[in-house]
mmCIF file of C-alpha atoms in Angstrom:
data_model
loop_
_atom_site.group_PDB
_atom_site.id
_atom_site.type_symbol
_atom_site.label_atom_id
_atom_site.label_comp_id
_atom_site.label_asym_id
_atom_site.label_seq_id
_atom_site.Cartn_x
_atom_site.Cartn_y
_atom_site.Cartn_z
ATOM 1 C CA UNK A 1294 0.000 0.000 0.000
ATOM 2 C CA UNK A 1295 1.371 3.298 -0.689
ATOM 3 C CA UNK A 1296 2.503 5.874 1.260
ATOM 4 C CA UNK A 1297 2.991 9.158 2.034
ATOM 5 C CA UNK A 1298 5.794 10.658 4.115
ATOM 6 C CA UNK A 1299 7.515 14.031 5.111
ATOM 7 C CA UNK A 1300 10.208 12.242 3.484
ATOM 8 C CA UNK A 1301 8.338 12.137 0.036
ATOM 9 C CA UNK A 1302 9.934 14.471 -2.780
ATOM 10 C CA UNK A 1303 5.988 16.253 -3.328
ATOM 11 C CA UNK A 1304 4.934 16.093 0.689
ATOM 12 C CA UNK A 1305 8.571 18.048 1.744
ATOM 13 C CA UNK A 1306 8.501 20.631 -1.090
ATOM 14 C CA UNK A 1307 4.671 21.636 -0.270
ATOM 15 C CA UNK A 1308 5.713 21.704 3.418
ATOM 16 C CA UNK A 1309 9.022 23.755 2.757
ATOM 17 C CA UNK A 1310 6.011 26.153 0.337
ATOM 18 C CA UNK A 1311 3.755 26.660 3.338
ATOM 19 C CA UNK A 1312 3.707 27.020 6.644
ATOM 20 C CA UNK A 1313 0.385 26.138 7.321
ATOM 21 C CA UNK A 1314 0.692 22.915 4.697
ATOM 22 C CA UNK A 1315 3.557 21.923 6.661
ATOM 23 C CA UNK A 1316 1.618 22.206 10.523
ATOM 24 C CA UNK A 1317 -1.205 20.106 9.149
ATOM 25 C CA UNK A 1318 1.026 17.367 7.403
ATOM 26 C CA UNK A 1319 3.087 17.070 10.651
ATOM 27 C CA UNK A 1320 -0.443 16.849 12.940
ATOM 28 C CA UNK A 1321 -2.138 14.368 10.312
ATOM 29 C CA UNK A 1322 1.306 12.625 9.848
ATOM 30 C CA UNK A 1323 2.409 9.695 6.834
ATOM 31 C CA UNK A 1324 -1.355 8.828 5.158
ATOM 32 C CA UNK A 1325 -1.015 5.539 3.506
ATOM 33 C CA UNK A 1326 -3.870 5.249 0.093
ATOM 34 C CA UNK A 1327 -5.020 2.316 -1.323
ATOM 35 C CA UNK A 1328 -5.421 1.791 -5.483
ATOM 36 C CA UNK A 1329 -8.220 -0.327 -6.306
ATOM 37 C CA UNK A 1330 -9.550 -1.184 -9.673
ATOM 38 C CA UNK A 1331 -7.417 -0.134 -13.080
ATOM 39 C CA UNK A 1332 -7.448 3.035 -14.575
ATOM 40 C CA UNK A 1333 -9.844 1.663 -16.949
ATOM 41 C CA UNK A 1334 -11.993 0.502 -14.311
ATOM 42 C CA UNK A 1335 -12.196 4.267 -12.818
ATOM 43 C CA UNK A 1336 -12.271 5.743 -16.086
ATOM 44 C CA UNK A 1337 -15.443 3.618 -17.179
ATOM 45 C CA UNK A 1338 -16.979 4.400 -14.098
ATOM 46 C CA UNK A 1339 -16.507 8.081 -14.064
ATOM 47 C CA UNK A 1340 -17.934 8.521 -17.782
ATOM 48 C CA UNK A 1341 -20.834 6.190 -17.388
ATOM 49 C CA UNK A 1342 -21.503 7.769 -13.858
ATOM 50 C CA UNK A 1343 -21.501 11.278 -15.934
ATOM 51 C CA UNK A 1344 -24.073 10.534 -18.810
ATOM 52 C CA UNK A 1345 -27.137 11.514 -17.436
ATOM 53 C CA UNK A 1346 -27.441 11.688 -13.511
ATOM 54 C CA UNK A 1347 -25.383 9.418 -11.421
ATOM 55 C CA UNK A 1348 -28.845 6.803 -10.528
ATOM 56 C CA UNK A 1349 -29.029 6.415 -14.867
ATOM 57 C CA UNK A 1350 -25.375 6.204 -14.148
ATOM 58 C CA UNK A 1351 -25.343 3.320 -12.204
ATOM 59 C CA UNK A 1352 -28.585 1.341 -13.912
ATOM 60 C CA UNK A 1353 -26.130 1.682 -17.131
ATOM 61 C CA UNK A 1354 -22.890 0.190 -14.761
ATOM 62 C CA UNK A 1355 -25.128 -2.382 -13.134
ATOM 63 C CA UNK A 1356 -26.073 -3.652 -16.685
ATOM 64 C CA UNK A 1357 -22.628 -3.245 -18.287
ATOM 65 C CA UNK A 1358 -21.409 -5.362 -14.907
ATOM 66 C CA UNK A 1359 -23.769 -7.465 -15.602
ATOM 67 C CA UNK A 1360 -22.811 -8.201 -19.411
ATOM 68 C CA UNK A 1361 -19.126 -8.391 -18.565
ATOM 69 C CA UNK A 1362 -19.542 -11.186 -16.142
ATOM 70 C CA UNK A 1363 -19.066 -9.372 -12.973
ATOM 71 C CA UNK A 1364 -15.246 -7.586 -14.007
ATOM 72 C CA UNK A 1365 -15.666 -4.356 -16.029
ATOM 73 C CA UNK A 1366 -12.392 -4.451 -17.165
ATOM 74 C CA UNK A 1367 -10.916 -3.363 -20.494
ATOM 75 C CA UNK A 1368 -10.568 -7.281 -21.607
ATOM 76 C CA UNK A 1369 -14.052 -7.814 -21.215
ATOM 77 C CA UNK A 1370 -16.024 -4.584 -22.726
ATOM 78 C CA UNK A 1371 -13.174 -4.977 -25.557
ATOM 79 C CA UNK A 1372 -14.761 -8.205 -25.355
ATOM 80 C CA UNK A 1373 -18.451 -7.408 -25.950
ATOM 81 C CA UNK A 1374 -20.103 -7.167 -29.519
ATOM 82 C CA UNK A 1375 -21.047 -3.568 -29.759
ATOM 83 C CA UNK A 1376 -24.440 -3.890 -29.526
ATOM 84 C CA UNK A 1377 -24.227 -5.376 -26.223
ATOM 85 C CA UNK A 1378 -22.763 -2.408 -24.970
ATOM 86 C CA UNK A 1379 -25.333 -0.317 -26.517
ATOM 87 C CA UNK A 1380 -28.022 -2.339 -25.048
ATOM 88 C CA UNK A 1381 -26.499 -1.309 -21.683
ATOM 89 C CA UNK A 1382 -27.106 2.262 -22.454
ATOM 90 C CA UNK A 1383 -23.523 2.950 -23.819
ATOM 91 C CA UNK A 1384 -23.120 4.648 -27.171
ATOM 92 C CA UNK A 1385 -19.701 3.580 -28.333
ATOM 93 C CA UNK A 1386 -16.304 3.001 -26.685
ATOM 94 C CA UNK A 1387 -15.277 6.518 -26.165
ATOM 95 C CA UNK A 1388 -11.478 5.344 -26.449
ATOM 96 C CA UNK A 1389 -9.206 2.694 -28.452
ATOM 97 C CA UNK A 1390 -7.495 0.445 -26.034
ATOM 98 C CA UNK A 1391 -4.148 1.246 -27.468
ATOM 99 C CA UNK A 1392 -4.695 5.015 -26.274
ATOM 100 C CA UNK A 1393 -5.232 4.392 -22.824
ATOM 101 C CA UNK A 1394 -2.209 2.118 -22.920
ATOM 102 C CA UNK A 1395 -0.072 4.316 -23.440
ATOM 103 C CA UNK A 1396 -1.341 6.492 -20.286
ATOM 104 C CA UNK A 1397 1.374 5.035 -18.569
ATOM 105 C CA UNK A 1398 3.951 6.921 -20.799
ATOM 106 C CA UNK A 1399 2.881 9.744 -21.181
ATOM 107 C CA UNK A 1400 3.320 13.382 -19.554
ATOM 108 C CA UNK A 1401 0.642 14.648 -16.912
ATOM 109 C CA UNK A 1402 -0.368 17.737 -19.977
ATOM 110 C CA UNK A 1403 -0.699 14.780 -22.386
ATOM 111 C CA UNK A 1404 -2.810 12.525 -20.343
ATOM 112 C CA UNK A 1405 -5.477 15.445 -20.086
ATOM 113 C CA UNK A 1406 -5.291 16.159 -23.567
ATOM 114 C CA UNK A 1407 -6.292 12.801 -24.196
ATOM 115 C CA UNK A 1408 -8.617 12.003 -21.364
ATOM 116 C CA UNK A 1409 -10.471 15.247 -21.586
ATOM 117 C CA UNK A 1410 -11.719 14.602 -25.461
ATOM 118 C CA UNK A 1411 -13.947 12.224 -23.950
ATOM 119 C CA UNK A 1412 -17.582 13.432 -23.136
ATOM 120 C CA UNK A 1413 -17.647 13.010 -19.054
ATOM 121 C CA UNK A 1414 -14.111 13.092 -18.153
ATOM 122 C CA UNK A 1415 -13.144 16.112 -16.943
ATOM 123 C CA UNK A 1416 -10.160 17.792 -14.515
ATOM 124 C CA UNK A 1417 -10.958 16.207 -11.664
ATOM 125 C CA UNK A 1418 -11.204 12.766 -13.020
ATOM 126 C CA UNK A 1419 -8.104 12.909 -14.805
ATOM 127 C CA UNK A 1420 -6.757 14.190 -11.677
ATOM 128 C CA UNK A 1421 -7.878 11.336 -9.793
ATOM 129 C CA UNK A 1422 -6.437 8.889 -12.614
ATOM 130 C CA UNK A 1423 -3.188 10.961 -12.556
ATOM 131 C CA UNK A 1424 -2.676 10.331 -8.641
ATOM 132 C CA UNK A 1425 -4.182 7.049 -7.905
ATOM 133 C CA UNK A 1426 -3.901 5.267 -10.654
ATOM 134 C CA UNK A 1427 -0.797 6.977 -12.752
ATOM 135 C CA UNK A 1428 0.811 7.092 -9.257
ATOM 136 C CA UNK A 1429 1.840 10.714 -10.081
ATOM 137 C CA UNK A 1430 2.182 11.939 -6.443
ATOM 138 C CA UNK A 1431 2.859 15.667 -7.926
ATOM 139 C CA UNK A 1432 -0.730 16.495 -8.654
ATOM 140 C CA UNK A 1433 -3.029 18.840 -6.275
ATOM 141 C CA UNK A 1434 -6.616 18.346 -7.834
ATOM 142 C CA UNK A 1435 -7.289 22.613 -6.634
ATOM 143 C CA UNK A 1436 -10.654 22.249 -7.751
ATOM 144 C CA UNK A 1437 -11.510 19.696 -5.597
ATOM 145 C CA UNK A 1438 -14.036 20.440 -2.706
ATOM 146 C CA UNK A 1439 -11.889 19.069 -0.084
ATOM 147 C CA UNK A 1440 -8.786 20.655 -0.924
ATOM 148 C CA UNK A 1441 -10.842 23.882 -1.128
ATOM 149 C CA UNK A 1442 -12.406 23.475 2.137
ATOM 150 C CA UNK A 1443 -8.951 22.143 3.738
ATOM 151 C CA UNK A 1444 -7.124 25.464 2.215
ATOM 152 C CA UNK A 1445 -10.482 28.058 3.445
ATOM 153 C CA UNK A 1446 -9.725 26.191 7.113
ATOM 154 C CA UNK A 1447 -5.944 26.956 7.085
ATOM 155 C CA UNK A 1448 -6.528 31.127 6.205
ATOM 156 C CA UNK A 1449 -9.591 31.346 7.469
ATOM 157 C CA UNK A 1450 -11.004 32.931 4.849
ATOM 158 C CA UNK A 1451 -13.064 31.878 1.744
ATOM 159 C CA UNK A 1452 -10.419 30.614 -1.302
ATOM 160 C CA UNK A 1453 -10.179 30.611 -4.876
ATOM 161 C CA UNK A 1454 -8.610 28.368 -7.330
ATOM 162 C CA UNK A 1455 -5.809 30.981 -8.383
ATOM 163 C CA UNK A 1456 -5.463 31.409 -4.167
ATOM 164 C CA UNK A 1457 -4.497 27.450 -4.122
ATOM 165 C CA UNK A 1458 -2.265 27.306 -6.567
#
């Protein structure tokens, strides 16, 4: 399971940035995170989750579950006759396999560029790929409501995105 540490390269340089940063990572001390799933997994579920309202959302991943035996997995939807996956409520495949293969390799600006061409996926889910699934430990997801709220507790006052950054 991964962890974080003072001792991590991205943890020490945001304490060494800010005082305050650095008094609440030495009160909360190491955090250890847990990856679950693929990045396909998380990527499927974000953009399905996205399509309408999050309960169409998950009738469209209960079916797609459902027609991939349980593992909704790249394998298996790659798997699937298309209209299978259109009978779960799905369109298309929003991405060729080979594309999100080479996630891995590429640069965090490149990964959004590519991710965010697909209807659903937006900052914050590429953000969330990019940390717990790229294992890019550099990223600060700004427009995320807990790292808002976290930053308006340390000054007190309310913050904006340029503030955070």
């Amino acid at each position: 399971m991964p962890v974080l540490t003072t001792d991590t390269p991205e943890v020490a340089c945001l304490m060494k940035r800010n005082w305050r940063l650095r008094k609440l990572i030495e009160a909360v001390g190491n955090l250890e995170y847990e990856v679950t799933g693929t990045a396909y997994n998380h990527l499927a579920h974000s953009v399905i989750e996205r399509m309408l309202s999050m309960k169409v959302g998950h009738a469209i991943e209960k079916g797609l579950e459902t027609a991939c035996d349980g593992c909704i997995c790249q394998e298996t939807i790659l798997s699937l006759p298309m209209e299978d996956i259109r009978t779960c409520g799905i369109a298309a495949r929003k991405m060729p396999e080979e594309e999100l293969a080479k996630l891995v390799d590429m640069t965090d600006d490149e990964v959004r560029a590519s991710l965010m061409r697909i209807r659903g996926i937006g900052k914050w889910t590429v953000d969330m790929c990019l940390i717990f699934y790229l294992g890019r430990s550099d990223i600060l997801p700004v427009e995320d409501g807990a790292i808002r709220q976290m930053f308006q507790w340390l000054y007190g006052e309310p913050i904006t995105n340029a503030n955070v950054r």
